[in-house]
Short mmCIF file of C-alpha atoms and ligand atoms in Angstrom, two decimals:
data_model
loop_
_atom_site.label_atom_id
_atom_site.label_comp_id
_atom_site.label_asym_id
_atom_site.label_seq_id
_atom_site.Cartn_x
_atom_site.Cartn_y
_atom_site.Cartn_z
CA MET A 1 -46.57 6.75 28.40
CA GLU A 2 -45.67 3.52 30.16
CA GLU A 3 -46.81 1.56 27.14
CA ARG A 4 -44.83 3.71 24.73
CA ILE A 5 -41.67 3.14 26.76
CA GLN A 6 -42.23 -0.62 26.59
CA ASN A 7 -42.85 -0.47 22.85
CA ILE A 8 -39.73 1.54 22.10
CA LYS A 9 -37.65 -0.82 24.24
CA ASN A 10 -39.03 -3.93 22.53
CA GLU A 11 -38.63 -2.49 19.06
CA ALA A 12 -35.02 -1.46 19.79
CA MET A 13 -34.14 -4.93 21.17
CA ALA A 14 -35.60 -6.67 18.12
CA GLN A 15 -33.70 -4.46 15.72
CA ILE A 16 -30.40 -4.73 17.63
CA LEU A 17 -30.55 -8.50 17.88
CA GLY A 18 -31.27 -8.73 14.14
CA ALA A 19 -28.41 -6.40 13.12
CA GLU A 20 -25.80 -7.88 10.80
CA SER A 21 -22.95 -5.41 11.02
CA VAL A 22 -21.24 -3.05 13.43
CA ALA A 23 -22.18 -0.15 11.16
CA GLU A 24 -25.82 -1.11 11.44
CA LEU A 25 -25.49 -1.17 15.24
CA GLU A 26 -24.10 2.33 15.21
CA GLU A 27 -27.14 3.55 13.26
CA LEU A 28 -29.40 1.95 15.85
CA ARG A 29 -27.46 3.52 18.69
CA ILE A 30 -28.03 6.95 17.18
CA LYS A 31 -31.68 6.20 16.51
CA TYR A 32 -32.41 5.24 20.16
CA LEU A 33 -29.66 6.70 22.32
CA GLY A 34 -28.45 9.68 20.25
CA ARG A 35 -29.03 13.26 21.29
CA LYS A 36 -32.24 13.40 19.27
CA GLY A 37 -32.94 9.69 19.74
CA ALA A 38 -36.17 8.06 20.98
CA ILE A 39 -35.04 7.82 24.63
CA ASN A 40 -34.13 11.48 24.85
CA GLU A 41 -37.50 12.42 23.36
CA LEU A 42 -39.12 10.50 26.27
CA VAL A 43 -36.87 12.24 28.82
CA LYS A 44 -38.07 15.62 27.52
CA GLU A 45 -41.67 14.72 28.36
CA ILE A 46 -40.99 13.97 32.03
CA PRO A 47 -40.98 17.58 33.34
CA ASN A 48 -44.57 17.98 32.07
CA LEU A 49 -45.90 15.02 34.00
CA LEU A 50 -47.86 15.18 37.27
CA PRO A 51 -45.37 15.41 40.16
CA GLU A 52 -46.29 11.97 41.57
CA LYS A 53 -45.68 10.30 38.16
CA LYS A 54 -42.30 11.90 37.42
CA GLY A 55 -40.13 9.58 39.55
CA PHE A 56 -41.75 6.40 38.29
CA MET A 57 -41.62 7.30 34.59
CA GLY A 58 -38.06 8.56 34.98
CA ARG A 59 -37.03 5.18 36.36
CA LEU A 60 -38.76 3.30 33.53
CA VAL A 61 -37.02 5.41 30.87
CA ASN A 62 -33.62 4.89 32.53
CA GLU A 63 -34.20 1.16 32.70
CA ALA A 64 -35.07 1.08 29.00
CA ARG A 65 -31.92 3.08 28.24
CA SER A 66 -29.60 0.72 30.08
CA ILE A 67 -31.20 -2.39 28.55
CA ILE A 68 -30.71 -0.93 25.08
CA GLU A 69 -27.10 0.01 25.93
CA ASN A 70 -26.24 -3.47 27.21
CA THR A 71 -27.86 -5.22 24.27
CA LEU A 72 -25.93 -2.98 21.88
CA SER A 73 -22.57 -3.70 23.47
CA ASP A 74 -23.21 -7.48 23.73
CA LYS A 75 -24.21 -7.58 20.08
CA LYS A 76 -21.13 -5.61 19.09
CA VAL A 77 -18.82 -8.12 20.79
CA GLU A 78 -20.64 -10.96 19.06
CA LEU A 79 -20.36 -9.36 15.59
CA GLU A 80 -16.68 -8.53 16.05
CA SER A 81 -15.69 -11.99 17.18
CA LYS A 82 -17.46 -13.46 14.15
CA LYS A 83 -15.48 -11.22 11.87
CA ALA A 84 -12.20 -12.10 13.60
CA LYS A 85 -12.88 -15.79 13.12
CA THR A 86 -13.17 -15.43 9.37
CA THR A 87 -9.88 -13.47 8.86
CA TRP A 88 -6.93 -15.68 9.72
CA PHE A 89 -4.02 -13.91 11.39
CA ASP A 90 -0.49 -15.31 11.47
CA PRO A 91 1.58 -13.40 14.03
CA THR A 92 4.82 -15.01 12.82
CA ILE A 93 4.79 -13.31 9.40
CA PRO A 94 7.42 -10.52 9.31
CA GLY A 95 5.82 -7.06 9.30
CA ILE A 96 5.82 -4.62 6.41
CA LYS A 97 8.61 -2.10 6.86
CA PRO A 98 7.46 1.50 6.54
CA PRO A 99 9.36 3.18 3.70
CA ILE A 100 12.31 5.24 5.00
CA GLY A 101 13.81 7.97 2.84
CA HIS A 102 17.50 8.71 2.45
CA LEU A 103 19.70 11.52 1.22
CA HIS A 104 19.91 12.10 -2.51
CA ILE A 105 22.98 10.62 -4.16
CA LEU A 106 24.35 14.11 -4.88
CA THR A 107 23.87 15.26 -1.28
CA GLN A 108 25.84 12.21 -0.16
CA ALA A 109 28.61 13.08 -2.63
CA LYS A 110 28.76 16.71 -1.45
CA GLU A 111 29.00 15.65 2.20
CA GLU A 112 31.79 13.20 1.42
CA ILE A 113 33.80 15.74 -0.57
CA ALA A 114 33.38 18.42 2.12
CA GLY A 115 34.52 15.93 4.78
CA ILE A 116 37.73 15.09 2.89
CA PHE A 117 38.76 18.74 2.63
CA GLU A 118 37.67 19.63 6.15
CA LYS A 119 40.12 16.98 7.42
CA ILE A 120 43.02 19.05 6.07
CA GLY A 121 41.75 22.34 7.43
CA PHE A 122 39.59 23.67 4.60
CA VAL A 123 36.55 25.67 5.67
CA ARG A 124 33.30 25.05 3.86
CA VAL A 125 31.70 28.28 2.66
CA ARG A 126 28.58 29.25 0.75
CA TYR A 127 28.15 32.17 -1.58
CA PRO A 128 25.14 33.46 -3.53
CA GLU A 129 23.65 31.44 -6.35
CA VAL A 130 22.34 34.63 -7.91
CA GLU A 131 25.56 36.55 -8.23
CA TRP A 132 26.97 39.77 -9.64
CA ASP A 133 28.80 39.65 -12.95
CA TRP A 134 31.79 41.12 -11.09
CA PHE A 135 32.34 38.02 -8.93
CA ALA A 136 31.50 35.52 -11.67
CA PHE A 137 33.63 37.11 -14.42
CA GLU A 138 35.04 40.59 -14.16
CA SER A 139 37.03 40.11 -10.94
CA LEU A 140 38.30 36.81 -12.35
CA ASN A 141 40.13 38.65 -15.09
CA MET A 142 37.37 38.33 -17.67
CA PRO A 143 36.35 41.86 -18.67
CA LYS A 144 33.06 42.47 -20.47
CA GLN A 145 33.09 41.25 -24.06
CA HIS A 146 36.08 38.96 -23.33
CA PRO A 147 35.76 35.86 -25.52
CA ALA A 148 36.83 33.57 -22.64
CA ARG A 149 33.39 34.16 -21.12
CA ASP A 150 31.82 32.08 -23.89
CA GLU A 151 32.78 28.88 -22.14
CA TRP A 152 30.32 29.66 -19.31
CA GLU A 153 26.97 29.67 -21.06
CA THR A 154 25.49 32.07 -18.59
CA PHE A 155 21.91 32.81 -17.54
CA PHE A 156 21.55 36.55 -17.07
CA VAL A 157 18.96 37.87 -14.63
CA ASP A 158 16.70 40.81 -15.56
CA SER A 159 17.75 43.21 -12.86
CA ALA A 160 19.05 46.72 -12.45
CA THR A 161 22.75 47.01 -13.26
CA ASN A 162 25.08 47.93 -10.42
CA PRO A 163 27.73 50.53 -11.38
CA LYS A 164 30.55 48.47 -9.85
CA TYR A 165 29.23 44.90 -9.94
CA GLY A 166 27.37 44.98 -13.27
CA GLN A 167 24.49 42.69 -14.10
CA MET A 168 23.17 39.75 -12.09
CA VAL A 169 23.74 36.19 -13.27
CA LEU A 170 23.01 32.70 -12.05
CA THR A 171 26.48 31.72 -10.91
CA PRO A 172 27.98 29.61 -13.71
CA HIS A 173 30.89 28.26 -11.63
CA THR A 174 32.00 28.14 -8.01
CA SER A 175 35.02 30.31 -8.87
CA SER A 176 32.64 33.22 -8.20
CA GLY A 177 33.37 32.49 -4.52
CA GLN A 178 37.11 33.19 -4.85
CA VAL A 179 37.09 36.98 -4.59
CA ARG A 180 34.19 36.85 -2.13
CA GLU A 181 36.24 34.62 0.16
CA MET A 182 39.29 36.88 -0.12
CA GLU A 183 37.10 39.83 0.85
CA ARG A 184 35.55 37.92 3.74
CA SER A 185 38.75 36.61 5.29
CA LYS A 186 40.64 39.86 4.56
CA LYS A 187 44.01 38.32 5.34
CA PRO A 188 45.58 34.99 4.34
CA PRO A 189 45.81 32.13 5.13
CA ILE A 190 42.71 31.10 3.20
CA ARG A 191 41.64 27.49 2.84
CA MET A 192 38.13 27.30 1.45
CA VAL A 193 36.00 24.64 -0.11
CA ASN A 194 32.92 25.99 -1.84
CA ILE A 195 30.41 23.36 -2.94
CA ALA A 196 27.44 24.89 -4.69
CA LYS A 197 24.85 24.79 -7.42
CA CYS A 198 25.92 26.20 -10.77
CA TYR A 199 23.83 27.07 -13.77
CA ARG A 200 24.61 26.99 -17.49
CA ARG A 201 22.43 27.06 -20.56
CA GLN A 202 23.05 23.44 -21.47
CA SER A 203 20.82 20.41 -21.44
CA ASP A 204 21.77 17.15 -23.09
CA VAL A 205 22.83 13.64 -22.08
CA SER A 206 25.98 14.90 -20.39
CA HIS A 207 24.75 18.30 -19.11
CA THR A 208 21.99 19.56 -16.84
CA PRO A 209 21.20 23.29 -16.67
CA MET A 210 21.72 23.07 -12.91
CA PHE A 211 24.68 21.09 -11.62
CA HIS A 212 27.19 21.22 -8.76
CA GLN A 213 30.82 22.17 -8.53
CA PHE A 214 33.31 22.08 -5.71
CA GLU A 215 36.01 24.67 -5.59
CA GLY A 216 39.14 24.71 -3.51
CA LEU A 217 41.06 27.91 -2.87
CA VAL A 218 44.25 28.22 -0.84
CA VAL A 219 46.08 31.53 -0.43
CA ASP A 220 49.10 32.07 1.79
CA ALA A 221 52.74 33.11 1.69
CA GLY A 222 54.81 30.78 -0.50
CA ILE A 223 52.02 28.60 -1.92
CA ASN A 224 53.18 26.85 -5.07
CA ILE A 225 52.28 24.17 -7.59
CA VAL A 226 53.66 21.41 -5.37
CA ASN A 227 51.03 22.30 -2.74
CA LEU A 228 48.36 22.12 -5.43
CA LYS A 229 49.58 18.75 -6.69
CA GLY A 230 49.83 17.38 -3.15
CA THR A 231 46.29 18.48 -2.33
CA LEU A 232 44.92 16.94 -5.52
CA ASP A 233 46.73 13.66 -4.90
CA TYR A 234 45.41 13.60 -1.33
CA PHE A 235 41.86 14.09 -2.58
CA ALA A 236 42.27 11.44 -5.28
CA ARG A 237 43.49 8.86 -2.74
CA GLN A 238 40.77 9.66 -0.23
CA PHE A 239 37.90 9.83 -2.66
CA PHE A 240 38.83 7.29 -5.31
CA GLY A 241 41.22 4.90 -3.54
CA ALA A 242 44.83 4.53 -2.40
CA GLN A 243 46.17 3.55 -5.83
CA ARG A 244 44.98 6.60 -7.68
CA LYS A 245 47.22 9.43 -8.89
CA THR A 246 46.59 12.78 -10.56
CA ARG A 247 48.45 14.57 -13.31
CA LEU A 248 48.37 18.15 -14.49
CA ARG A 249 48.05 19.07 -18.16
CA PRO A 250 48.70 22.65 -19.36
CA TYR A 251 45.50 24.54 -20.13
CA HIS A 252 44.16 28.08 -20.07
CA PHE A 253 41.90 29.96 -17.69
CA GLN A 254 41.82 33.73 -17.38
CA PHE A 255 41.89 33.57 -13.59
CA THR A 256 44.82 31.19 -13.08
CA GLU A 257 48.40 31.35 -14.31
CA PRO A 258 49.65 28.79 -15.03
CA SER A 259 46.44 26.83 -15.62
CA PHE A 260 45.92 23.09 -15.79
CA GLU A 261 43.45 20.41 -16.46
CA VAL A 262 43.59 17.67 -13.86
CA ASP A 263 43.43 14.03 -14.86
CA ILE A 264 43.15 11.01 -12.61
CA SER A 265 44.65 7.61 -13.32
CA CYS A 266 42.01 5.24 -14.63
CA GLY A 267 40.63 2.92 -11.94
CA ILE A 268 40.30 0.00 -14.36
CA CYS A 269 43.67 -0.12 -16.10
CA ASN A 270 45.53 1.94 -13.46
CA GLY A 271 47.12 4.28 -15.98
CA ALA A 272 48.42 1.48 -18.19
CA ALA A 273 45.91 2.22 -20.96
CA HIS A 274 46.57 -0.71 -23.29
CA SER A 275 47.93 -3.45 -21.12
CA THR A 276 44.78 -4.91 -19.58
CA SER A 277 44.75 -8.64 -18.97
CA SER A 278 42.73 -9.24 -22.11
CA GLY A 279 45.50 -7.54 -24.11
CA GLN A 280 43.02 -5.04 -25.51
CA GLY A 281 42.71 -1.33 -24.83
CA CYS A 282 40.98 -0.20 -21.63
CA LYS A 283 37.21 0.13 -21.98
CA LEU A 284 36.81 3.13 -19.70
CA CYS A 285 39.63 5.52 -20.55
CA LYS A 286 41.49 6.44 -23.71
CA ALA A 287 45.09 6.66 -22.62
CA GLY A 288 45.13 5.57 -18.99
CA TRP A 289 43.76 8.84 -17.61
CA LEU A 290 40.35 10.42 -17.05
CA GLU A 291 39.74 14.14 -17.04
CA LEU A 292 38.54 15.61 -13.74
CA GLY A 293 38.45 19.41 -14.08
CA GLY A 294 40.32 22.71 -13.97
CA ALA A 295 42.98 24.06 -11.64
CA GLY A 296 45.80 26.56 -11.49
CA MET A 297 47.74 29.16 -9.55
CA VAL A 298 45.57 32.16 -8.73
CA HIS A 299 46.23 35.01 -11.18
CA PRO A 300 47.80 38.12 -9.54
CA THR A 301 44.94 40.29 -10.88
CA VAL A 302 42.43 38.09 -9.04
CA LEU A 303 44.39 38.39 -5.79
CA LYS A 304 44.47 42.18 -6.24
CA ASN A 305 40.73 42.25 -6.87
CA GLY A 306 40.27 40.40 -3.61
CA GLY A 307 42.42 42.96 -1.76
CA ILE A 308 45.44 40.65 -1.39
CA ASP A 309 48.96 41.73 -2.29
CA PRO A 310 50.27 39.34 -4.96
CA LYS A 311 53.84 40.25 -4.08
CA LYS A 312 53.40 38.82 -0.60
CA TYR A 313 50.97 36.00 -1.20
CA SER A 314 50.22 33.37 -3.79
CA GLY A 315 47.54 30.74 -4.07
CA PHE A 316 46.06 27.82 -5.97
CA ALA A 317 42.51 26.98 -6.96
CA PHE A 318 40.69 24.08 -8.52
CA GLY A 319 37.08 23.54 -9.54
CA TRP A 320 35.38 20.34 -10.60
CA GLY A 321 31.89 19.07 -11.28
CA VAL A 322 30.43 17.03 -8.40
CA GLU A 323 28.20 14.90 -10.66
CA ARG A 324 31.06 14.02 -13.00
CA THR A 325 33.51 13.29 -10.19
CA TYR A 326 31.02 11.12 -8.34
CA MET A 327 30.12 9.14 -11.42
CA MET A 328 33.79 8.45 -12.06
CA LYS A 329 34.22 7.16 -8.54
CA SER A 330 31.43 4.67 -8.53
CA GLY A 331 31.98 3.60 -12.11
CA LEU A 332 28.36 4.55 -12.66
CA GLN A 333 27.52 4.41 -16.30
CA ILE A 334 24.52 6.70 -16.54
CA GLY A 335 23.35 7.03 -20.13
CA ASP A 336 21.76 10.40 -19.45
CA ILE A 337 23.07 12.57 -16.61
CA ARG A 338 19.64 14.22 -16.34
CA THR A 339 18.44 10.99 -14.69
CA LEU A 340 20.10 12.26 -11.49
CA TYR A 341 17.47 14.98 -11.24
CA SER A 342 14.52 13.10 -12.67
CA ALA A 343 13.13 12.16 -9.21
CA ASP A 344 12.68 8.61 -10.54
CA LEU A 345 12.55 6.46 -7.41
CA ARG A 346 13.58 3.31 -9.29
CA PHE A 347 16.89 5.02 -9.92
CA LEU A 348 17.30 6.91 -6.63
CA LYS A 349 16.55 3.93 -4.39
CA GLN A 350 19.74 2.23 -5.55
CA PHE A 351 22.02 4.62 -3.68
N1 LIG B 1 35.82 27.52 -12.78
C1 LIG B 1 36.42 26.65 -13.74
C2 LIG B 1 35.32 25.96 -14.56
O1 LIG B 1 34.19 26.12 -14.29
C3 LIG B 1 37.29 25.62 -13.10
C4 LIG B 1 38.49 26.19 -12.38
C5 LIG B 1 38.40 26.53 -11.04
C6 LIG B 1 39.68 26.38 -13.02
C7 LIG B 1 39.49 27.01 -10.37
C8 LIG B 1 40.77 26.89 -12.39
C9 LIG B 1 40.68 27.20 -11.05
O2 LIG B 1 35.61 25.28 -15.52
#
C-alpha cells in the first residue's frame, strides 16, 4: 500500500504541474481529491488494515493529500497570473452604464395632466374599462338605436345583458365616468379628472384601437360656461405655455347642452395664421387654431341620471385624447400614431 500511495502522489504531481488551464486543474482536483477520488479510495482501505499499520498508513495518505492540495493551489495562482498578464486592463476607462428604464411617454403625459388638475382641486378617479352600455351611452342621453352612438365605434362584449344596464362594452370614452362619479359622490360639489384607456374599432395612422382620454367634470351650484372657459385656459397655460389661449366652437353632443369643440391657439404662429415672419401661411395649423377635443355644459338628463337635481345644480365637462394633446404640446410629428404602442425602443428611448 505504501508504494501505491507514493505512485498516486507522484502521478498527481506530474499531471498538475503539466496542466495548462484552470479548468484542467479542476478536473485533476476531482480525480484525486473528489469524493470518489483516488485519495478517498485509499482512505477507505485503512479500516481493514492490521491495527499497528493503521496509524502509519493514515499519516502517509494525509501527507499525500496535502501535497496534492498545495501543488494544485500554487499551480492555480501561476495560471491565473499568466492570464492576467495577457489581458491589459485600463482602470481609467469609464464603465459601461447598466441600462435604466423609464416611464412610457404616455404614462408621463397622464401624470402631468393629472398633476395640473389636482392643483386646482380635481380628484383623480378610475372607473371600469369594461363598462355597461348604461354608463357609456344610455345615461348620457343616447338611447339604444340613437344615431349619435355611431361616432363611438364600440367594441361590444359577449356577456349576459343586464335589465337596467344593458350590454357590456369596452368603454369608448371617459364620459362613461360622469354618471358613475355623480353616483359615488352623491352630492355636489364634484371635481373629477378621469384619465383612462378607451377603445374604439379604429386602426390607421391617426387612430389606435386602444387610446387614452382625460375627462374633467365639475358639478356645483351656479357653475357656468365662464368656469369651463377659465378651467380650459388654465390647463392650456399650464400644459402648453403661458401664451396659449383656448376658444370654444359650437358643436353637438347628446350629453352636453350647449356643446363645444375646444381649440387652442397655434404654438407656432400664435393664432395669427397667415402672418408668420416668412409671410407665408403657418405650417402647423390652418387658421391659427388647433382642435383639442369636446366640452360642454352637462345636460340636465345626465344630471338626473346621476341622481342630481338639475334645478339646483349645473356642471361642465370636457374630454380629450391624451395622445393627441401630448403630441400637440411637444410638436411631435409622428407619421403613424401606432408607433406609440409599437414597443420600438429606438422610438421610446427618446422621451
Ligand atoms: N366624450 C366625448 C368624446 O369622446 C368628449 C366630451 C366629453 C364631450 C365631455 C363633451 C363633454 O368625443
